Amino acid sequence: MTCSDPSSAPEPGEYEPPSESGPRPGPVGDDATARACLTAVADPGDTAMGALLDEHGAAAVWQALRDGETPQPPPGARPDTVARRAARWRDRAARIDPDALLATTAELGSRLIVPGDPGWPTQLDQLGRRRPYALWVRGAHDLRHACLRSVAVVGARAASAYGTHVAGELAWGLGQRSWAVVSGGAYGIDSAAHRGTLAAAASAVAVLACGLDLSYPRGNEALFADIAARGALVSEHPPGTPPSKHGFLVRNRIIAALTPGTVVVEAGLRSGALNTARHGQDLHRTVMAVPGPVTSALSAGCHRLLRDGAAVCVTGTDDVVEQVGRIGADLRSEEGGTALDRDSLDATARRVLDAVPDRACAGTASVAEAADLGLDAALSSLGLLAAAGFVERGPSGWRTTTGRGPGRG
Amino acid sequence: MTCSDPSSAPEPGEYEPPSESGPRPGPVGDDATARACLTAVADPGDTAMGALLDEHGAAAVWQALRDGETPQPPPGARPDTVARRAARWRDRAARIDPDALLATTAELGSRLIVPGDPGWPTQLDQLGRRRPYALWVRGAHDLRHACLRSVAVVGARAASAYGTHVAGELAWGLGQRSWAVVSGGAYGIDSAAHRGTLAAAASAVAVLACGLDLSYPRGNEALFADIAARGALVSEHPPGTPPSKHGFLVRNRIIAALTPGTVVVEAGLRSGALNTARHGQDLHRTVMAVPGPVTSALSAGCHRLLRDGAAVCVTGTDDVVEQVGRIGADLRSEEGGTALDRDSLDATARRVLDAVPDRACAGTASVAEAADLGLDAALSSLGLLAAAGFVERGPSGWRTTTGRGPGRG
């Protein structure tokens, strides 16, 4: 088949606009498997593949490649580009064992999420045709909910003691206020940010540029294990994919897209962190930079962002929260406390919040039961409550953020 | 008399818009003497006095006060305010010996300049009713011309080694490009800026908050002597005035108004340098801030300016010149050199430039003669050439800025 007729690829999960919550509108097993395989076939962020997925759906594209065919180029795509790439994709597709790929995924303790899944971070959809085909996730955290209230903290690998100190303090402070911190798992600023987040017992999210079975850099293996246990490791690459220069650059778009704001802590003039910042700008997210000594080449990238008006100057947690926080929910009120915020919740959200235990963790089903709501309605409210900082998802379920909720910290 | 009739105070130098150059249109001795005396009578920057001077002229206001009268409040001024202040002014006026004041001025090797003088920095006129009544100047430098191409470099007294290092380097780099540097003569950033300027053999201008016969702070006496010899010491206070808190604050408006741009190098959240920056903003001048470690309280003021968008981030001479330089004259051209700039000069300016010696210094009269121009025309062109960085006024006359002109450095 050539996929010239979109109706021949009726993937229910594919053409639906990503729903806020709720069950998937039908079986998407084929779609998810196809997407898993396609991550092993096409380079990540390939707009030609993105256009084909938009046009035909993943299952039809995958089937065409497996059948040795070239999917019909969608309107606007260059047929010669699609044909050239499809030749490479077909070669790769022929060597893939879908069952083995999914089995490996499960063996690694990871899971696959695809657009349309309730856990899919719909903020990634703003990447358009550069949206990841699928994401592998290791860790119990609900990636979508964690990242609704998150900040990316990124910077130089060869960071200074100043930079790692500031990154750690910043991430810790954000974690104290129940903000998840997303970074890239590299040495230097990234590692300091992850460690600060974990120290605050908050959600650490590392977006890796290799398969989740590989620890890169090697020295961060223990850190990655901690993040998987208490946060989430994320990759758009199938297991077994080694890191590559291209992989690092395209990875940065995911870090920028997952979060409402990116903080560059320390970056030379050619740092990959500036690439993340530019993705943030392109996506109209808040881009922030931490200044440093003008005598340090490691701060030159931050200063250029500030000079060009491409980033806001932030010096600590307060500044960052002021930039990315939602007014009323995150700015410290004159009186302190969260009474006003709680009052502003709708009746359902308040019922759900009351159903979430203060100290222990409760699964979504038990919260739904306690609130006398359906699973979908409860999950939807929990998502909002998490985004507003009232609850968070721990390793064994939902809990309130007592003492670390909005307006305190 | 009560000065109710402005025509009774025909001060020719007073009501003329400040001319670009040329001789004063008539004798202004009375006006200058009156202004000298008024600096000893009214607090600097007093808008009630400023309004009276605008309305009646200095000689008439002075005469009224000496006669024990209250000058007629101008429209818009509050009569009770004027009456209350005039009582104080009259007391002080009665104790002043104008001849002695002028004699002291000369003995100190200083001179008085007043609005309307060819050397008056007309950029101060933007202060409106807060314009200094007069300025005392020590040093051979032409204050007006020096400050047309100048930058204020200000900051904390209790600066860090980082701050003084950056201030010194910045001032030196600006001096290398023939930019004058204006500061406040204080310890810390100010002193470092002055020293950097002097090291580059460029024009150092210190605006003091006390009479020029007093060295404050005492430890900068030698520095002030160097500035007087190779730049200019400036004050709006008559000889003998001790420094005061109010004096420091109002002094800052002069620093901001003299220069096209102010750079804050290091400043705590309550630093006087932020006061200078605010004056710069009010006057629509370029305000710049040098970032530093976020862990340093001495950079917190700079970071707040950056965060609030009140200042542009600058990290060195290049950044500053890019902000305050005139496009074409100050930005380094691709090819280097100044050929284009020189070509863009008008015929008169080119004649004057050719008449200025390359190594030695020449007085205005000899330049005018060599260029076959009148004194006023020559002075006017020299001012433009100085502002564009082609010539500078040294201790013994004009010289070209060979090797340090625009587009080089």
CSV table of N, CA and C in Angstrom, one decimal, chain A residues 162 165-166 290-295 303 306-307 312-315 319 322-323, chain B residues 162 165-166 290-295 303 306-307 312-315 319 322-323:
chain,number,residue,atom,x,y,z
A,162,TYR,N,31.3,27.6,41.0
A,162,TYR,CA,30.2,28.6,41.2
A,162,TYR,C,28.9,28.1,40.5
A,165,HIS,N,27.3,25.1,42.2
A,165,HIS,CA,26.7,25.5,43.5
A,165,HIS,C,25.4,26.2,43.2
A,166,VAL,N,25.3,27.1,42.2
A,166,VAL,CA,24.1,27.9,41.9
A,166,VAL,C,23.0,26.9,41.4
A,290,VAL,N,21.2,32.9,34.5
A,290,VAL,CA,21.9,33.3,35.8
A,290,VAL,C,23.2,34.0,35.4
A,291,PRO,N,23.3,35.2,35.9
A,291,PRO,CA,24.6,35.9,35.6
A,291,PRO,C,25.7,35.3,36.4
A,292,GLY,N,26.9,35.7,36.0
A,292,GLY,CA,28.1,35.3,36.7
A,292,GLY,C,29.2,36.3,36.5
A,293,PRO,N,30.4,36.0,37.0
A,293,PRO,CA,31.5,37.0,36.8
A,293,PRO,C,31.7,37.2,35.3
A,294,VAL,N,31.9,38.4,34.9
A,294,VAL,CA,32.2,38.7,33.5
A,294,VAL,C,33.6,38.2,33.1
A,295,THR,N,34.4,37.9,34.1
A,295,THR,CA,35.7,37.3,33.9
A,295,THR,C,35.7,35.8,33.6
A,303,HIS,N,25.5,35.8,29.7
A,303,HIS,CA,25.5,37.3,29.5
A,303,HIS,C,25.0,37.7,28.1
A,306,LEU,N,21.4,37.6,28.1
A,306,LEU,CA,20.8,38.8,28.9
A,306,LEU,C,21.0,40.1,28.0
A,307,ARG,N,22.2,40.3,27.4
A,307,ARG,CA,22.4,41.5,26.7
A,307,ARG,C,21.5,41.6,25.5
A,312,VAL,N,15.7,36.5,30.7
A,312,VAL,CA,15.5,37.3,31.9
A,312,VAL,C,16.5,37.0,32.9
A,313,CYS,N,17.0,38.0,33.6
A,313,CYS,CA,18.1,37.8,34.6
A,313,CYS,C,17.4,37.2,35.9
A,314,VAL,N,17.9,36.0,36.3
A,314,VAL,CA,17.4,35.4,37.5
A,314,VAL,C,18.6,35.1,38.4
A,315,THR,N,18.4,35.3,39.7
A,315,THR,CA,19.5,35.1,40.7
A,315,THR,C,19.2,34.0,41.7
A,319,ASP,N,13.3,34.5,42.0
A,319,ASP,CA,13.2,35.1,40.7
A,319,ASP,C,12.6,34.2,39.7
A,322,GLU,N,8.9,33.7,40.2
A,322,GLU,CA,8.2,34.9,39.8
A,322,GLU,C,8.0,34.9,38.3
A,323,GLN,N,9.0,34.3,37.5
A,323,GLN,CA,8.9,34.3,36.1
A,323,GLN,C,7.9,33.2,35.6
B,162,TYR,N,36.8,41.7,42.6
B,162,TYR,CA,36.2,41.5,41.3
B,162,TYR,C,35.7,42.9,40.7
B,165,HIS,N,38.4,45.3,39.8
B,165,HIS,CA,39.1,44.8,38.6
B,165,HIS,C,38.3,45.1,37.3
B,166,VAL,N,37.0,44.8,37.4
B,166,VAL,CA,36.2,45.0,36.2
B,166,VAL,C,36.1,46.5,35.9
B,290,VAL,N,26.9,45.7,34.9
B,290,VAL,CA,27.8,44.6,34.8
B,290,VAL,C,27.4,43.5,35.7
B,291,PRO,N,27.1,42.3,35.2
B,291,PRO,CA,26.7,41.2,36.1
B,291,PRO,C,27.9,40.7,36.9
B,292,GLY,N,27.5,40.0,37.9
B,292,GLY,CA,28.6,39.4,38.8
B,292,GLY,C,28.0,38.1,39.4
B,293,PRO,N,28.7,37.5,40.3
B,293,PRO,CA,28.2,36.2,40.9
B,293,PRO,C,26.9,36.5,41.6
B,294,VAL,N,25.9,35.6,41.5
B,294,VAL,CA,24.7,35.8,42.2
B,294,VAL,C,24.8,35.6,43.7
B,295,THR,N,26.0,35.0,44.0
B,295,THR,CA,26.3,34.8,45.5
B,295,THR,C,26.8,36.1,46.1
B,303,HIS,N,22.0,43.1,39.3
B,303,HIS,CA,21.1,42.1,38.8
B,303,HIS,C,19.6,42.5,38.8
B,306,LEU,N,19.1,44.5,35.8
B,306,LEU,CA,19.0,43.7,34.6
B,306,LEU,C,17.6,42.9,34.6
B,307,ARG,N,17.2,42.4,35.8
B,307,ARG,CA,16.0,41.7,35.8
B,307,ARG,C,14.8,42.5,35.5
B,312,VAL,N,20.9,47.5,30.5
B,312,VAL,CA,21.4,46.5,29.5
B,312,VAL,C,22.6,45.8,30.1
B,313,CYS,N,22.7,44.5,29.9
B,313,CYS,CA,23.8,43.7,30.4
B,313,CYS,C,25.1,44.0,29.6
B,314,VAL,N,26.1,44.5,30.2
B,314,VAL,CA,27.4,44.7,29.5
B,314,VAL,C,28.5,44.0,30.3
B,315,THR,N,29.4,43.4,29.5
B,315,THR,CA,30.5,42.6,30.1
B,315,THR,C,31.9,43.2,29.9
B,319,ASP,N,30.9,45.9,24.6
B,319,ASP,CA,29.5,46.0,24.9
B,319,ASP,C,29.1,47.4,25.1
B,322,GLU,N,29.2,49.5,22.1
B,322,GLU,CA,28.1,49.2,21.2
B,322,GLU,C,26.8,49.9,21.6
B,323,GLN,N,26.7,50.0,22.9
B,323,GLN,CA,25.5,50.7,23.5
B,323,GLN,C,25.5,52.2,23.3
